[in-house]
């Protein structure tokens, strides 16, 4: 009987540690596609989004999106922590 309690205790304690590890990993390094699109919709809440394309994805560094709205096309870079950075194209200087 004590063997059964020991196995049960080990399984429950292991499950708790696995859950905590997954939660901590998601909090520190996680970039879920659904959360990113929700953040983009929240960022463009005053505009109507037609299409969202993923241009480049480097895990744990950034994800680059091209968002097509009624007002035009914009490029957005999203960093970990769901920080949205708007990319502005550089103008070429005339000499």
Short mmCIF file of N, CA and C in Angstrom, two decimals:
data_model
loop_
_atom_site.label_atom_id
_atom_site.label_comp_id
_atom_site.label_asym_id
_atom_site.label_seq_id
_atom_site.Cartn_x
_atom_site.Cartn_y
_atom_site.Cartn_z
N UNK A 1 0.82 -1.20 0.00
CA UNK A 1 0.00 0.00 0.00
C UNK A 1 0.87 1.26 0.00
N UNK A 2 1.97 1.21 0.73
CA UNK A 2 2.83 2.39 0.76
C UNK A 2 3.48 2.62 -0.61
N UNK A 3 3.71 1.54 -1.37
CA UNK A 3 4.26 1.68 -2.72
C UNK A 3 3.30 2.45 -3.61
N UNK A 4 2.02 2.17 -3.49
CA UNK A 4 1.00 2.87 -4.28
C UNK A 4 0.96 4.35 -3.93
N UNK A 5 1.03 4.67 -2.63
CA UNK A 5 1.06 6.07 -2.21
C UNK A 5 2.31 6.78 -2.71
N UNK A 6 3.42 6.07 -2.70
CA UNK A 6 4.68 6.65 -3.16
C UNK A 6 4.62 6.98 -4.65
N UNK A 7 4.09 6.07 -5.46
CA UNK A 7 3.96 6.30 -6.90
C UNK A 7 2.97 7.43 -7.17
N UNK A 8 1.87 7.44 -6.47
CA UNK A 8 0.86 8.49 -6.64
C UNK A 8 1.44 9.86 -6.27
N UNK A 9 2.16 9.92 -5.16
CA UNK A 9 2.78 11.17 -4.72
C UNK A 9 3.80 11.66 -5.74
N UNK A 10 4.59 10.74 -6.29
CA UNK A 10 5.60 11.10 -7.30
C UNK A 10 4.93 11.63 -8.56
N UNK A 11 3.87 11.01 -9.01
CA UNK A 11 3.17 11.47 -10.21
C UNK A 11 2.55 12.85 -10.02
N UNK A 12 1.93 13.08 -8.87
CA UNK A 12 1.30 14.37 -8.61
C UNK A 12 2.36 15.46 -8.50
N UNK A 13 3.42 15.21 -7.77
CA UNK A 13 4.49 16.19 -7.62
C UNK A 13 5.19 16.45 -8.94
N UNK A 14 5.40 15.43 -9.75
CA UNK A 14 6.01 15.59 -11.07
C UNK A 14 5.13 16.42 -11.98
N UNK A 15 3.83 16.18 -11.95
CA UNK A 15 2.89 16.94 -12.79
C UNK A 15 2.90 18.43 -12.40
N UNK A 16 2.98 18.72 -11.11
CA UNK A 16 3.02 20.11 -10.66
C UNK A 16 4.29 20.79 -11.16
N UNK A 17 5.44 20.12 -11.05
CA UNK A 17 6.69 20.72 -11.52
C UNK A 17 6.70 20.90 -13.04
N UNK A 18 6.15 19.97 -13.78
CA UNK A 18 6.07 20.12 -15.24
C UNK A 18 5.18 21.30 -15.61
N UNK A 19 4.05 21.43 -14.93
CA UNK A 19 3.16 22.57 -15.18
C UNK A 19 3.86 23.88 -14.88
N UNK A 20 4.56 23.97 -13.76
CA UNK A 20 5.29 25.19 -13.41
C UNK A 20 6.39 25.50 -14.40
N UNK A 21 7.09 24.47 -14.89
CA UNK A 21 8.15 24.67 -15.87
C UNK A 21 7.57 25.20 -17.18
N UNK A 22 6.47 24.65 -17.65
CA UNK A 22 5.84 25.11 -18.89
C UNK A 22 5.34 26.54 -18.73
N UNK A 23 4.75 26.87 -17.59
CA UNK A 23 4.27 28.22 -17.33
C UNK A 23 5.43 29.22 -17.31
N UNK A 24 6.53 28.88 -16.65
CA UNK A 24 7.69 29.77 -16.57
C UNK A 24 8.33 29.94 -17.95
N UNK A 25 8.42 28.87 -18.73
CA UNK A 25 9.00 28.96 -20.07
C UNK A 25 8.15 29.86 -20.96
N UNK A 26 6.84 29.72 -20.88
CA UNK A 26 5.95 30.57 -21.68
C UNK A 26 6.06 32.02 -21.24
N UNK A 27 6.19 32.26 -19.95
CA UNK A 27 6.30 33.61 -19.44
C UNK A 27 7.59 34.27 -19.88
N UNK A 28 8.70 33.54 -19.85
CA UNK A 28 10.00 34.13 -20.17
C UNK A 28 10.32 34.13 -21.66
N UNK A 29 10.03 33.04 -22.35
CA UNK A 29 10.48 32.90 -23.74
C UNK A 29 9.37 32.68 -24.74
N UNK A 30 8.17 32.52 -24.28
CA UNK A 30 7.10 32.10 -25.18
C UNK A 30 6.62 33.17 -26.12
N UNK A 31 6.38 32.78 -27.33
CA UNK A 31 5.76 33.64 -28.34
C UNK A 31 4.69 32.83 -29.03
N UNK A 32 3.49 32.95 -28.58
CA UNK A 32 2.42 32.19 -29.20
C UNK A 32 1.79 33.02 -30.31
N UNK A 33 1.56 32.37 -31.43
CA UNK A 33 1.04 33.05 -32.62
C UNK A 33 -0.32 33.69 -32.34
N UNK A 34 -1.17 33.02 -31.58
CA UNK A 34 -2.50 33.56 -31.30
C UNK A 34 -2.42 34.84 -30.47
N UNK A 35 -1.53 34.83 -29.47
CA UNK A 35 -1.38 36.02 -28.64
C UNK A 35 -0.79 37.18 -29.44
N UNK A 36 0.10 36.86 -30.37
CA UNK A 36 0.68 37.91 -31.20
C UNK A 36 -0.38 38.54 -32.10
N UNK A 37 -1.23 37.73 -32.71
CA UNK A 37 -2.28 38.29 -33.57
C UNK A 37 -3.29 39.09 -32.75
N UNK A 38 -3.60 38.64 -31.53
CA UNK A 38 -4.48 39.42 -30.67
C UNK A 38 -3.88 40.77 -30.35
N UNK A 39 -2.57 40.80 -30.08
CA UNK A 39 -1.87 42.04 -29.78
C UNK A 39 -1.88 42.97 -31.01
N UNK A 40 -1.71 42.40 -32.21
CA UNK A 40 -1.77 43.22 -33.43
C UNK A 40 -3.16 43.79 -33.64
N UNK A 41 -4.20 42.99 -33.39
CA UNK A 41 -5.57 43.50 -33.53
C UNK A 41 -5.84 44.61 -32.51
N UNK A 42 -5.28 44.46 -31.32
CA UNK A 42 -5.44 45.49 -30.30
C UNK A 42 -4.67 46.76 -30.69
N UNK A 43 -3.49 46.59 -31.30
CA UNK A 43 -2.67 47.73 -31.72
C UNK A 43 -3.36 48.51 -32.85
N UNK A 44 -4.03 47.78 -33.75
CA UNK A 44 -4.72 48.40 -34.88
C UNK A 44 -6.23 48.43 -34.65
N UNK A 45 -6.67 48.69 -33.45
CA UNK A 45 -8.10 48.62 -33.14
C UNK A 45 -8.92 49.70 -33.83
N UNK A 46 -8.31 50.83 -34.20
CA UNK A 46 -9.05 51.90 -34.87
C UNK A 46 -9.11 51.70 -36.37
N UNK A 47 -8.35 50.73 -36.89
CA UNK A 47 -8.32 50.46 -38.33
C UNK A 47 -8.85 49.05 -38.59
N UNK A 48 -9.29 48.82 -39.80
CA UNK A 48 -9.76 47.50 -40.19
C UNK A 48 -8.61 46.72 -40.82
N UNK A 49 -8.30 45.58 -40.23
CA UNK A 49 -7.20 44.75 -40.75
C UNK A 49 -7.76 43.81 -41.80
N UNK A 50 -7.13 43.83 -42.99
CA UNK A 50 -7.53 42.93 -44.07
C UNK A 50 -6.72 41.64 -44.05
N UNK A 51 -5.40 41.77 -43.82
CA UNK A 51 -4.53 40.60 -43.93
C UNK A 51 -3.30 40.80 -43.06
N UNK A 52 -2.84 39.70 -42.43
CA UNK A 52 -1.60 39.71 -41.64
C UNK A 52 -0.69 38.62 -42.19
N UNK A 53 0.49 39.02 -42.66
CA UNK A 53 1.47 38.08 -43.20
C UNK A 53 2.71 38.06 -42.31
N UNK A 54 3.27 36.86 -42.11
CA UNK A 54 4.52 36.72 -41.37
C UNK A 54 5.67 36.81 -42.38
N UNK A 55 6.51 37.82 -42.22
CA UNK A 55 7.65 38.00 -43.12
C UNK A 55 8.87 37.22 -42.66
N UNK A 56 9.17 37.33 -41.38
CA UNK A 56 10.37 36.68 -40.85
C UNK A 56 10.13 36.34 -39.38
N UNK A 57 10.62 35.18 -38.97
CA UNK A 57 10.46 34.77 -37.57
C UNK A 57 11.77 34.21 -37.07
N UNK A 58 12.30 34.82 -36.02
CA UNK A 58 13.47 34.31 -35.33
C UNK A 58 13.07 34.11 -33.87
N UNK A 59 12.89 32.85 -33.45
CA UNK A 59 12.41 32.59 -32.09
C UNK A 59 13.29 33.26 -31.04
N UNK A 60 12.64 33.79 -30.03
CA UNK A 60 13.26 34.47 -28.89
C UNK A 60 13.92 35.79 -29.26
N UNK A 61 13.86 36.21 -30.52
CA UNK A 61 14.43 37.49 -30.92
C UNK A 61 13.32 38.43 -31.40
N UNK A 62 12.67 38.07 -32.51
CA UNK A 62 11.59 38.91 -33.02
C UNK A 62 10.80 38.14 -34.06
N UNK A 63 9.63 38.69 -34.39
CA UNK A 63 8.80 38.22 -35.48
C UNK A 63 8.39 39.45 -36.28
N UNK A 64 8.54 39.39 -37.58
CA UNK A 64 8.23 40.52 -38.44
C UNK A 64 6.93 40.24 -39.20
N UNK A 65 6.01 41.19 -39.15
CA UNK A 65 4.71 41.05 -39.80
C UNK A 65 4.52 42.16 -40.82
N UNK A 66 3.73 41.84 -41.85
CA UNK A 66 3.25 42.84 -42.79
C UNK A 66 1.74 42.88 -42.64
N UNK A 67 1.23 44.00 -42.17
CA UNK A 67 -0.19 44.16 -41.88
C UNK A 67 -0.81 45.03 -42.96
N UNK A 68 -1.83 44.48 -43.62
CA UNK A 68 -2.56 45.23 -44.65
C UNK A 68 -3.86 45.74 -44.04
N UNK A 69 -4.02 47.06 -44.04
CA UNK A 69 -5.23 47.69 -43.50
C UNK A 69 -5.89 48.51 -44.60
N UNK A 70 -6.97 49.18 -44.24
CA UNK A 70 -7.65 50.06 -45.20
C UNK A 70 -6.78 51.24 -45.57
N UNK A 71 -5.89 51.66 -44.65
CA UNK A 71 -5.05 52.83 -44.89
C UNK A 71 -3.76 52.49 -45.61
N UNK A 72 -3.44 51.23 -45.82
CA UNK A 72 -2.22 50.85 -46.52
C UNK A 72 -1.54 49.66 -45.87
N UNK A 73 -0.27 49.48 -46.24
CA UNK A 73 0.52 48.36 -45.75
C UNK A 73 1.56 48.88 -44.78
N UNK A 74 1.68 48.20 -43.62
CA UNK A 74 2.66 48.59 -42.63
C UNK A 74 3.45 47.36 -42.20
N UNK A 75 4.73 47.57 -41.92
CA UNK A 75 5.57 46.49 -41.40
C UNK A 75 5.74 46.69 -39.90
N UNK A 76 5.56 45.60 -39.17
CA UNK A 76 5.62 45.62 -37.72
C UNK A 76 6.61 44.56 -37.25
N UNK A 77 7.42 44.92 -36.26
CA UNK A 77 8.33 43.96 -35.63
C UNK A 77 7.83 43.75 -34.21
N UNK A 78 7.65 42.47 -33.83
CA UNK A 78 7.18 42.15 -32.48
C UNK A 78 8.30 41.42 -31.74
N UNK A 79 8.69 41.98 -30.60
CA UNK A 79 9.76 41.41 -29.79
C UNK A 79 9.15 40.60 -28.65
N UNK A 80 9.96 39.77 -27.98
CA UNK A 80 9.44 39.01 -26.83
C UNK A 80 8.80 39.93 -25.79
N UNK A 81 7.77 39.43 -25.18
CA UNK A 81 6.99 40.27 -24.28
C UNK A 81 5.89 40.98 -25.02
N UNK A 82 5.73 40.62 -26.32
CA UNK A 82 4.69 41.16 -27.19
C UNK A 82 4.80 42.68 -27.32
N UNK A 83 6.03 43.18 -27.47
CA UNK A 83 6.27 44.60 -27.70
C UNK A 83 6.19 44.87 -29.20
N UNK A 84 5.36 45.81 -29.58
CA UNK A 84 5.14 46.13 -31.00
C UNK A 84 6.01 47.33 -31.37
N UNK A 85 6.80 47.16 -32.44
CA UNK A 85 7.65 48.22 -32.95
C UNK A 85 7.27 48.45 -34.40
N UNK A 86 6.92 49.69 -34.72
CA UNK A 86 6.52 50.04 -36.09
C UNK A 86 7.78 50.36 -36.88
N UNK A 87 7.94 49.74 -38.04
CA UNK A 87 9.12 49.94 -38.87
C UNK A 87 8.81 51.02 -39.90
N UNK A 88 9.66 52.03 -39.92
CA UNK A 88 9.50 53.15 -40.86
C UNK A 88 10.61 53.04 -41.88
N UNK A 89 10.25 53.11 -43.15
CA UNK A 89 11.27 53.00 -44.21
C UNK A 89 12.09 54.27 -44.26
N UNK A 90 13.38 54.10 -44.52
CA UNK A 90 14.30 55.25 -44.60
C UNK A 90 14.17 55.93 -45.97
N UNK A 91 14.28 57.23 -45.95
CA UNK A 91 14.24 57.99 -47.20
C UNK A 91 15.66 58.13 -47.71
N UNK A 92 15.83 58.03 -49.00
CA UNK A 92 17.15 58.17 -49.60
C UNK A 92 17.47 59.66 -49.78
N UNK A 93 18.67 60.02 -49.41
CA UNK A 93 19.10 61.41 -49.54
C UNK A 93 19.54 61.68 -50.98
N UNK A 94 19.18 62.84 -51.48
CA UNK A 94 19.58 63.23 -52.82
C UNK A 94 20.84 64.07 -52.72
N UNK A 95 21.83 63.75 -53.56
CA UNK A 95 23.10 64.50 -53.55
C UNK A 95 23.19 65.41 -54.73
#
